Coordinates of C-alpha atoms (C1' of nucleotides) in Angstrom, one line a residue:
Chain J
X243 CA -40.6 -12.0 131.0
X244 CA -40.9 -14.7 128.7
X245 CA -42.9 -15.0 125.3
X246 CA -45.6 -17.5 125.4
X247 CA -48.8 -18.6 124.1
X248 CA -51.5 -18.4 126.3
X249 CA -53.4 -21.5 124.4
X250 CA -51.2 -24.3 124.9
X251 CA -53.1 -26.4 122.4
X252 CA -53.6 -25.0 118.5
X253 CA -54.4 -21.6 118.3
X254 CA -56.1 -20.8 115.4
X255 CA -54.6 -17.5 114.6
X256 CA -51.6 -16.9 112.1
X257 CA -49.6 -15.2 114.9
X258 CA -49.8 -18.0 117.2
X259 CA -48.6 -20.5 114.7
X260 CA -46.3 -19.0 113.6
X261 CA -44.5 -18.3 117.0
X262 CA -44.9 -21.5 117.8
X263 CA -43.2 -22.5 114.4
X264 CA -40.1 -20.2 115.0
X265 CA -40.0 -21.6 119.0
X266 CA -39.8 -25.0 117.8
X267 CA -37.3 -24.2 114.7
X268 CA -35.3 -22.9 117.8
X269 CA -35.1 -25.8 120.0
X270 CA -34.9 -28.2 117.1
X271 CA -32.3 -26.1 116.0
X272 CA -30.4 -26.0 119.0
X273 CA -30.7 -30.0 120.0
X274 CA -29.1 -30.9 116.6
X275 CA -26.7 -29.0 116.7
X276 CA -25.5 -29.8 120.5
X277 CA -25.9 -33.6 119.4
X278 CA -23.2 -32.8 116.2
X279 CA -20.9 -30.2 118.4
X280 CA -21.6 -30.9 122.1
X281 CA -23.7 -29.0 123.9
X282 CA -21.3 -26.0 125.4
X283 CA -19.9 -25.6 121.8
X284 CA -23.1 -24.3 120.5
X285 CA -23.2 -20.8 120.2
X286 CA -26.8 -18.8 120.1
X287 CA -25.3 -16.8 117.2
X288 CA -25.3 -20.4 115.7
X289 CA -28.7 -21.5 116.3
X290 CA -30.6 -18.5 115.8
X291 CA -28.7 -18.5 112.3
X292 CA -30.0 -22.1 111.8
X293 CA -33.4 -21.0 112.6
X294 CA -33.3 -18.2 110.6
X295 CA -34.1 -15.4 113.1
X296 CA -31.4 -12.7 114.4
X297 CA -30.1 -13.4 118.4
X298 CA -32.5 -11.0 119.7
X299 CA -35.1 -12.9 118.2
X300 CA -33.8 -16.1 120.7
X301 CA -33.6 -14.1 123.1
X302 CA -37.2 -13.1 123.0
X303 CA -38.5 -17.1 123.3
X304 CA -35.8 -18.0 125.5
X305 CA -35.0 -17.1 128.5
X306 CA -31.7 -18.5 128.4
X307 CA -29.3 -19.9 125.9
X308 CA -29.5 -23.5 128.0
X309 CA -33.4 -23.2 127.9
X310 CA -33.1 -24.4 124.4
X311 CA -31.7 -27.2 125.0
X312 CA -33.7 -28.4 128.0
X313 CA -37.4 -27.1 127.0
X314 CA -38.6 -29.3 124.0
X315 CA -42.3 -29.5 124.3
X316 CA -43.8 -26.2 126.4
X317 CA -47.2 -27.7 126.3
X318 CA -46.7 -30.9 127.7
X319 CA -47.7 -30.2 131.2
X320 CA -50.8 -28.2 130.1
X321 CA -51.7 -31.6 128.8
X322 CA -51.0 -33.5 131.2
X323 CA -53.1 -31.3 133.3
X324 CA -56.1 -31.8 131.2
X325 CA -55.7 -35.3 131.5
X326 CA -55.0 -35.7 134.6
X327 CA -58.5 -33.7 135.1
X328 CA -60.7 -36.2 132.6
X329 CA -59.3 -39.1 133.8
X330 CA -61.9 -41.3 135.5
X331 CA -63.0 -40.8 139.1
X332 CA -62.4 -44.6 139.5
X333 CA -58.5 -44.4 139.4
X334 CA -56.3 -43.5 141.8
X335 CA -54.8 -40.5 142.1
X336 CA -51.4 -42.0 141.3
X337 CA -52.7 -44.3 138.5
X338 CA -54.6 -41.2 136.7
X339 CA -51.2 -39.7 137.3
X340 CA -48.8 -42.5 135.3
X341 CA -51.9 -42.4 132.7
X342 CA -51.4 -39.0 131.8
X343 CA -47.6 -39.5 131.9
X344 CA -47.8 -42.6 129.5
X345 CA -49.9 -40.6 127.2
X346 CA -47.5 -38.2 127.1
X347 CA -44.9 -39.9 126.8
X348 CA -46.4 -42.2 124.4
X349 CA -46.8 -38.8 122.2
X350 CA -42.8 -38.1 122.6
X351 CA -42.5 -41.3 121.0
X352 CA -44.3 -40.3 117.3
X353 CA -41.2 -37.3 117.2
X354 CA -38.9 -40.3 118.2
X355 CA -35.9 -39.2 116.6
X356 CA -35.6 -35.9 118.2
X357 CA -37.0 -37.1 121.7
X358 CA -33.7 -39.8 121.2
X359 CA -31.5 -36.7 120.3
X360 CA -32.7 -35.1 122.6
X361 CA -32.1 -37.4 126.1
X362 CA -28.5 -38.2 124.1
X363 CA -27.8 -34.5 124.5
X364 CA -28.8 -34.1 128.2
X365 CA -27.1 -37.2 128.9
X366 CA -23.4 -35.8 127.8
X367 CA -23.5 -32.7 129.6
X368 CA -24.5 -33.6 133.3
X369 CA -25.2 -29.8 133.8
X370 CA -27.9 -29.5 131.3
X371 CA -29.4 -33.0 132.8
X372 CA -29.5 -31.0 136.3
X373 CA -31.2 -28.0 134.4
X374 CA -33.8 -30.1 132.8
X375 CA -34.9 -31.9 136.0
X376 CA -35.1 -28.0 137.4
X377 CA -37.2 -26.9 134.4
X378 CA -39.8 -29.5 135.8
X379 CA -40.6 -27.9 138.6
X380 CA -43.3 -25.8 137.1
X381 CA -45.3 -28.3 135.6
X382 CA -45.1 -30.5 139.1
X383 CA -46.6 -27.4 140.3
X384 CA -49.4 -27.6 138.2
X385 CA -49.6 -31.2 137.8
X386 CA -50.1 -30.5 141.9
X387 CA -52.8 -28.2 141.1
X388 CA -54.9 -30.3 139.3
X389 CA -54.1 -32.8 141.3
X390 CA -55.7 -31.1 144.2
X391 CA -58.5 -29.8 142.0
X392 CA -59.6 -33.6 141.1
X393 CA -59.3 -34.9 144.9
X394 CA -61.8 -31.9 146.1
X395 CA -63.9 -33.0 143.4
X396 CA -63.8 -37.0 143.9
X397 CA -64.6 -35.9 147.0
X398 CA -61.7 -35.9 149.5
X399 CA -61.7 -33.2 152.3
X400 CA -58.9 -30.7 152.8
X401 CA -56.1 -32.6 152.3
X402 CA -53.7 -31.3 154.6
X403 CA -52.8 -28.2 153.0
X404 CA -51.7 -29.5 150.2
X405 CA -49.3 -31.9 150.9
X406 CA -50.1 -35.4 149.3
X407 CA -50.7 -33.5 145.7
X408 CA -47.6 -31.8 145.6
X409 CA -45.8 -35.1 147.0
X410 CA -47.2 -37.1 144.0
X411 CA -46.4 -34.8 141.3
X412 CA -42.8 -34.5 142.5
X413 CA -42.4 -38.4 143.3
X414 CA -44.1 -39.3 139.6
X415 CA -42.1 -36.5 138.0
X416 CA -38.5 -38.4 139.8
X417 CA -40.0 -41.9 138.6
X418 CA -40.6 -40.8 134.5
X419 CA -37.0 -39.0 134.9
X420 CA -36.0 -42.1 136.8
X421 CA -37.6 -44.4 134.0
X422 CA -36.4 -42.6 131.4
X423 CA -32.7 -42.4 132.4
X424 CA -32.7 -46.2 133.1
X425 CA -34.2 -46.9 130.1
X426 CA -31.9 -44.5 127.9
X427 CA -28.7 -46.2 129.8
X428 CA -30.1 -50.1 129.2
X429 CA -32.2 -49.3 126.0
X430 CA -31.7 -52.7 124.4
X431 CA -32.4 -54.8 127.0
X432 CA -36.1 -53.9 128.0
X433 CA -39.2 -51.5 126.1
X434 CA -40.1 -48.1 127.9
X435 CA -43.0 -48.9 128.7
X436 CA -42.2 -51.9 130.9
X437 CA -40.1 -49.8 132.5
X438 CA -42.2 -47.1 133.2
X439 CA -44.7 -49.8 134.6
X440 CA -41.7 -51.4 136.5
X441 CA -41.6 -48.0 138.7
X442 CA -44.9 -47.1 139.1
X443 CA -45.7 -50.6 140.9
X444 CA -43.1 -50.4 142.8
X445 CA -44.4 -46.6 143.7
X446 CA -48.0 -48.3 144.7
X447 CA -46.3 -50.9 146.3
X448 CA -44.5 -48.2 148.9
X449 CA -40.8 -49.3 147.4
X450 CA -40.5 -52.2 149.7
X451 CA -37.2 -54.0 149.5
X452 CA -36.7 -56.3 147.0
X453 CA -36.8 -59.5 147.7
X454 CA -34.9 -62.0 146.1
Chain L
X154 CA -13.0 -28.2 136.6
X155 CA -13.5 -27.6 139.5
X156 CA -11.5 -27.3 142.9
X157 CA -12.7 -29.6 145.4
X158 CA -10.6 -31.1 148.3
X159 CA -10.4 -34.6 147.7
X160 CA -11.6 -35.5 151.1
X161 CA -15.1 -34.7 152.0
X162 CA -14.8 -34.9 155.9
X163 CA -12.5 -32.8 157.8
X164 CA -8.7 -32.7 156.2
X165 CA -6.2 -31.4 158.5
X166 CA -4.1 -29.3 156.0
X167 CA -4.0 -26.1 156.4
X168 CA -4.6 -25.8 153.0
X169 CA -7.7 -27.6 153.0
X170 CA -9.4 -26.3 155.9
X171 CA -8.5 -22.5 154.3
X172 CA -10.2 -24.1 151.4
X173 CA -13.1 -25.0 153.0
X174 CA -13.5 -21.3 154.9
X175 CA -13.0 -19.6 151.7
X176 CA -15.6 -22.1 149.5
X177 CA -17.9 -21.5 152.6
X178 CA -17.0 -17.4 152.8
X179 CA -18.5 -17.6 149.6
X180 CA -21.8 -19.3 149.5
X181 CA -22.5 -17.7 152.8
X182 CA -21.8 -13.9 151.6
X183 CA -23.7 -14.4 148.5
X184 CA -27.0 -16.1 150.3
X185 CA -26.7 -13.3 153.0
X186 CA -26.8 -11.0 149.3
X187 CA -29.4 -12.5 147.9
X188 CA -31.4 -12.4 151.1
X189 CA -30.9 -8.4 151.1
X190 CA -31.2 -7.6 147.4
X191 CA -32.2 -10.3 145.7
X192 CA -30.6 -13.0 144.1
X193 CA -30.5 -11.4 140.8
X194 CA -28.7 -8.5 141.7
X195 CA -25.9 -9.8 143.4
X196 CA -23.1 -9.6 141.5
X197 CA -19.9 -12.2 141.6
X198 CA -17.9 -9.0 142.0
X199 CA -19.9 -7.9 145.1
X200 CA -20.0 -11.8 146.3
X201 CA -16.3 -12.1 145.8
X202 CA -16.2 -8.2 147.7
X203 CA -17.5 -9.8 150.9
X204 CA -15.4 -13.2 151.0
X205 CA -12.6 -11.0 150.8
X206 CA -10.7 -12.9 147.5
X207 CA -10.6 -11.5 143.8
X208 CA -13.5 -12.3 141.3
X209 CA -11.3 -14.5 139.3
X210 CA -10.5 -17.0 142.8
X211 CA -14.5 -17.0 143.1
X212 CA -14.6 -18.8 139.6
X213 CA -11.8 -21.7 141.0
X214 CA -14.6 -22.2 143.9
X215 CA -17.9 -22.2 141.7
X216 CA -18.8 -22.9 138.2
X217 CA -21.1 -20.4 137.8
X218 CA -22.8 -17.7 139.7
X219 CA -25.8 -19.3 140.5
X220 CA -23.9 -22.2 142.1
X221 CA -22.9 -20.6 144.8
X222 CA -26.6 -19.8 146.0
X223 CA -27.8 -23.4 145.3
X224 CA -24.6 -25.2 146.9
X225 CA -24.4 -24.7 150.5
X226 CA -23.1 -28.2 151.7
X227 CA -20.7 -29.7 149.5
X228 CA -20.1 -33.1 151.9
X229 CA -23.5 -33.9 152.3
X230 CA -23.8 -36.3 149.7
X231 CA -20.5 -38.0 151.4
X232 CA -22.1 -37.7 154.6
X233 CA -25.3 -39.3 153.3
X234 CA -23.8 -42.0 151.8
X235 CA -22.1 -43.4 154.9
X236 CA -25.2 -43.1 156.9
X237 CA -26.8 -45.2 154.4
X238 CA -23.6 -47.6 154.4
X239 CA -23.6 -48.0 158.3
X240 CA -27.0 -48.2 158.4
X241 CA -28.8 -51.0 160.8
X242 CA -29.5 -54.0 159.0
X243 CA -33.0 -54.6 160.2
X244 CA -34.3 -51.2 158.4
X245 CA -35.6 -51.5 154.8
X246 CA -34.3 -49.2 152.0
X247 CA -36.8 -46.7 152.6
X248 CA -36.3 -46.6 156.4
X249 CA -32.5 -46.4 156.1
X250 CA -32.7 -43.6 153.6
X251 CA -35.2 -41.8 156.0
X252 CA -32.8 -42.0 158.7
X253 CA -29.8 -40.9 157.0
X254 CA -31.8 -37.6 155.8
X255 CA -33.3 -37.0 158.9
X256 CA -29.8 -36.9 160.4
X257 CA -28.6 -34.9 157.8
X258 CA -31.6 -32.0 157.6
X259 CA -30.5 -32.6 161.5
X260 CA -27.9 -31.0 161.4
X261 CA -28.3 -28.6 158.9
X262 CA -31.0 -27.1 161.7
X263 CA -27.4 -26.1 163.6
X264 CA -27.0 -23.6 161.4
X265 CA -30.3 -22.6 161.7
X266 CA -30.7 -19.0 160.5
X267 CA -28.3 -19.8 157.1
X268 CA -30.7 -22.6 156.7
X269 CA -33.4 -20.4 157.1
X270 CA -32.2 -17.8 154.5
X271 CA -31.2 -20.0 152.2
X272 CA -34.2 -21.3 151.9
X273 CA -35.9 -18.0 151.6
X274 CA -33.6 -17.1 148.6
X275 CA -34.3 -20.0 146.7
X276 CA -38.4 -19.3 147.2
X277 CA -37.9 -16.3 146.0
X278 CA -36.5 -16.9 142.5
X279 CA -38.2 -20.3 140.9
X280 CA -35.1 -20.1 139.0
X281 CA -32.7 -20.7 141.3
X282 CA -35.2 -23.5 142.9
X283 CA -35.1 -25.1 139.9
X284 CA -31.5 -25.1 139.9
X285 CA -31.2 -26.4 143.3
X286 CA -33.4 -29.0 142.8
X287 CA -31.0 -30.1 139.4
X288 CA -27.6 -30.0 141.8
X289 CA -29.3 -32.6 143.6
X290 CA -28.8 -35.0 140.7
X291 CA -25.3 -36.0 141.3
X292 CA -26.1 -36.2 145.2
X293 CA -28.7 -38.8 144.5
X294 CA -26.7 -40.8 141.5
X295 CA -24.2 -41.5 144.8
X296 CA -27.0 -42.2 147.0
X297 CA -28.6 -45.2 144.5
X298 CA -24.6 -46.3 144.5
X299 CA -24.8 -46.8 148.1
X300 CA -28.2 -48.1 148.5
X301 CA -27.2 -50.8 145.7
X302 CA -24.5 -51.6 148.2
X303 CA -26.0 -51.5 151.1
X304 CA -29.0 -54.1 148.9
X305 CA -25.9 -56.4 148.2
X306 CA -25.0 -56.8 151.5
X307 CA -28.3 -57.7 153.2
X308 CA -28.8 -60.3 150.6
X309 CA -31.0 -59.0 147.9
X310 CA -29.8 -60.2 144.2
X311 CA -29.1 -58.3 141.3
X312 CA -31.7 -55.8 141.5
X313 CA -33.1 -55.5 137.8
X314 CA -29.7 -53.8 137.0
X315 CA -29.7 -51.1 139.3
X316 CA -33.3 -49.6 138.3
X317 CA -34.6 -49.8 142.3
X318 CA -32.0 -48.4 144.0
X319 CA -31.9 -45.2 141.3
X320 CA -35.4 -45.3 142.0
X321 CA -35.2 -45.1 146.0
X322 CA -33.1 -42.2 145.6
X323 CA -34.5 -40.2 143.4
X324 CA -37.8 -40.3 145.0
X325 CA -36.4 -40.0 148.4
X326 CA -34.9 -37.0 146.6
X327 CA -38.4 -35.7 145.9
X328 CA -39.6 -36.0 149.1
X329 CA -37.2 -34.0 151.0
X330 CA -37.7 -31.2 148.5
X331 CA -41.7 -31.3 148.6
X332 CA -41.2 -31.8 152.9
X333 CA -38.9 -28.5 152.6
X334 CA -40.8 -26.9 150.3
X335 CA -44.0 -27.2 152.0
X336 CA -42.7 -26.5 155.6
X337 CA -41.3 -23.3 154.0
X338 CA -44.5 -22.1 153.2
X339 CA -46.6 -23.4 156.0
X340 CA -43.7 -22.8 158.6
X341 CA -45.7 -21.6 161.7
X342 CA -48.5 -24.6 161.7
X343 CA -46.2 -27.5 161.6
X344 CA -42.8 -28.3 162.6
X345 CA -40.7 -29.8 159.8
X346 CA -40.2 -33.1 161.6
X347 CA -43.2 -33.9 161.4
X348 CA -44.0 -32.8 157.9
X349 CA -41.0 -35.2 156.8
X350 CA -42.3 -37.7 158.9
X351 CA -45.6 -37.7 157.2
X352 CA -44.2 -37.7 153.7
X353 CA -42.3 -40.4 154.4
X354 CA -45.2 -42.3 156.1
X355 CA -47.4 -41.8 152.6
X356 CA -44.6 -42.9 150.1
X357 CA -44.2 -46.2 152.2
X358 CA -47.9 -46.4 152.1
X359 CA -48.2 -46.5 148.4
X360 CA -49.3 -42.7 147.8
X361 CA -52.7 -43.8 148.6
X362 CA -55.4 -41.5 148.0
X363 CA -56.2 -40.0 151.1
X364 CA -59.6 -41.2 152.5
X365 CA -61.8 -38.1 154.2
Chain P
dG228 C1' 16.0 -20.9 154.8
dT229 C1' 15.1 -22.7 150.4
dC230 C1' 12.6 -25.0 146.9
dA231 C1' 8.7 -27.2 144.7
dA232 C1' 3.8 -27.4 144.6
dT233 C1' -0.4 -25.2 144.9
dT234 C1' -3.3 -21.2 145.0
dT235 C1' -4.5 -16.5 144.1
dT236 C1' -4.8 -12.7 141.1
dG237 C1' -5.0 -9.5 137.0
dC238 C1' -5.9 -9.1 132.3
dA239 C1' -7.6 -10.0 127.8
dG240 C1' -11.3 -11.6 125.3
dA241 C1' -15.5 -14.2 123.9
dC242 C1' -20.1 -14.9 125.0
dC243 C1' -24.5 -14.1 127.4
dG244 C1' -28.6 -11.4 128.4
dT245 C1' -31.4 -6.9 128.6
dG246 C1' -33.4 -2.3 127.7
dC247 C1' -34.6 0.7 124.2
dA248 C1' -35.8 2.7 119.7
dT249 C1' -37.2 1.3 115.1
dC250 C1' -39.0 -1.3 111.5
dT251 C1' -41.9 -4.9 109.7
dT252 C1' -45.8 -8.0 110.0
dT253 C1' -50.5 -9.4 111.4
dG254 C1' -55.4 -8.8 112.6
dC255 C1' -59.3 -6.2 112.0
dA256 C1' -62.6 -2.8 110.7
dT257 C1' -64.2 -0.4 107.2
Chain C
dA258 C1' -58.6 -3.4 99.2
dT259 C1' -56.9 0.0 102.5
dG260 C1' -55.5 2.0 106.5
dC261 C1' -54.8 1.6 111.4
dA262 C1' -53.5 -0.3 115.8
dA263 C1' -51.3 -4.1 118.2
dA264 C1' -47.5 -7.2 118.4
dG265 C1' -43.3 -9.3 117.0
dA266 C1' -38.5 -8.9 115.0
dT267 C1' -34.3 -6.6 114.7
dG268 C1' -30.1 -3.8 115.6
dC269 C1' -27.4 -1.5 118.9
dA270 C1' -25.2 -0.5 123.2
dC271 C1' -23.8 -1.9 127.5
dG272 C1' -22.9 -4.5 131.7
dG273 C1' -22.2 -9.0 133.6
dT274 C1' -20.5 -13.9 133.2
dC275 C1' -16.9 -17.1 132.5
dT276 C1' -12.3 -18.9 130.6
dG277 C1' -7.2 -19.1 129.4
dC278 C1' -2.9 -17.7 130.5
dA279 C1' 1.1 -16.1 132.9
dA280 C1' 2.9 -13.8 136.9
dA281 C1' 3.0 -13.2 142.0
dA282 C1' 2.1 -15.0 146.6
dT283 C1' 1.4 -18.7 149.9
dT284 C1' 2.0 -23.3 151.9
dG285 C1' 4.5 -27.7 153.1
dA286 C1' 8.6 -30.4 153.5
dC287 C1' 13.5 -30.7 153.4

DNA sequence: GTCAATTTTGCAGACCGTGCATCTTTGCAT
DNA sequence: ATGCAAAGATGCACGGTCTGCAAAATTGAC
């Protein structure tokens, strides 16, 4: 079982800060040191030390020494959740979904140095990459949920057991890593955010072939 | 590294095919495991046990542990990539991707009740799904190589440096997973043909929200 | 049958990850 | 403030994972 807080947003309570203080010393922690060493040379002796807690101590917010590396922000998708929730009845299900994404995203950017860090760390080691895409798999599962949650309320019937909201949280979750990846490989040439726009119309669209 | 035979298809070495048994010894003794215990308390000892070779030979075959419960097929990817390659010309993207997945979950049915474990394994740990669903990365990254091809060759121009094709795949990706996924849970009301079928049938559609 | 190339194996050793007992810190009621 | 109960941090022990390295066994070609 893992540590966690069960308010995603600020808690109010010393306690809670301060765990989330040592989680985030942690993973900051851990990222700069795999951008400086590579990734596999990174000990958790070494980043607990930099984060000033003793290896049990990781081991008590992490469940593994690769989680470090791969879970920056573990409040994003309760976030996103919420705002997939509020957004307004008159979007689409997939345009309230690339909303909340943007706004998350858009957030990622204010802690820009670290997000860049970051992607440059899962870019070098394909196997943490792989891991991160994995680690999204919850919060698709909850992005589903609410998902599901706003259709019964904007008044679609049973949606076929589920299906279509699961579908669209794992099809946006593969365009934003899509978008992201394209963007980190080419990121002179074009602005995220074109990018991420760039995929989601062609989403809407149903990914028809390009023509020239 | 890791020990792969060069060829993906069917060598005729004898060293290759007693390659292939052992790699497949493997993965199928530790699903049939995990299916009886639990994926988390197989050991590689007990794995290795069963496939009849040393500990140490199962670490030439996999990289880790968990690999060899996520990595059934290693020449799918291969096998998927020609089908995309040879693929009619008058099918869009989409529709050729479709087709060579369809073929490939095809034939995966063959061996039915592996299939069928497999899948049941992966369910039961989130861990391992998650995993799964990473060691699909380097599957699709081959996939959006070949659908760039296949985009030259009917004609379409340079695609926005590559960002469609990676696209395609990588939501393609997410559709077999959610079709899987789904059909897993739901497995006596609907066969999984037609659950793919559907999926695919929304994303060309645009993800539209579905009207009661 | 012999030889070179490849694979398997055992062994040593570093690192990972967990259960448990203990100690320290926090939150709260008084 | 002060003491008490809850919760987190820590150290320790132990089993499992994974990697070099060198020796033994197997395969393929002559």
């Amino acid at each position: 079982m893992q540590l966690m807080s069960e308010k995603g947003a600020a808690g109010g309570g010393l306690r809670e800060r301060k765990k989330r203080a040592t989680r985030a010393a942690l993973a900051e922690a851990a990222v700069r040191l795999a951008a400086e060493h590579g990734a596999d040379k990174v000990t958790v002796e070494a980043i607990s030390a930099a984060a000033g807690v003793s290896v049990r101590t990781f081991f008590n917010y992490f469940d593994s020494r690769e989680d470090a590396f791969v879970v920056i922000d573990a409040d994003a998708g309760a976030r996103m959740r919420r705002a997939v929730l509020d957004a307004p009845a008159a979007l689409s299900p997939l345009e309230a979904l690339r909303e909340a994404m943007a706004a998350e995203l858009a957030e990622a950017e204010q802690q820009h140095e670290l997000w860049r860090l970051h992607a440059e760390v899962l870019h070098a080691s394909p196997h943490l990459l792989a891991r991160g895409v994995g680690a999204h798999m919850a919060a698709e599962a909850d992005l589903a949920e609410a998902l599901a949650e706003r259709l019964r309320a904007t008044g679609g019937g049973a949606t076929a057991s589920g299906l279509y909201p699961r579908l669209l949280a794992a099809v946006a979750g593969a365009a934003v890593r899509t978008s992201v990846d394209h963007w980190s490989a080419h990121q002179q040439e074009a602005a995220f955010l074109d990018v991420f726009h760039e995929v989601f119309t062609l989403l809407a669209a149903g990914l028809p072939a390009p023509s020239a």
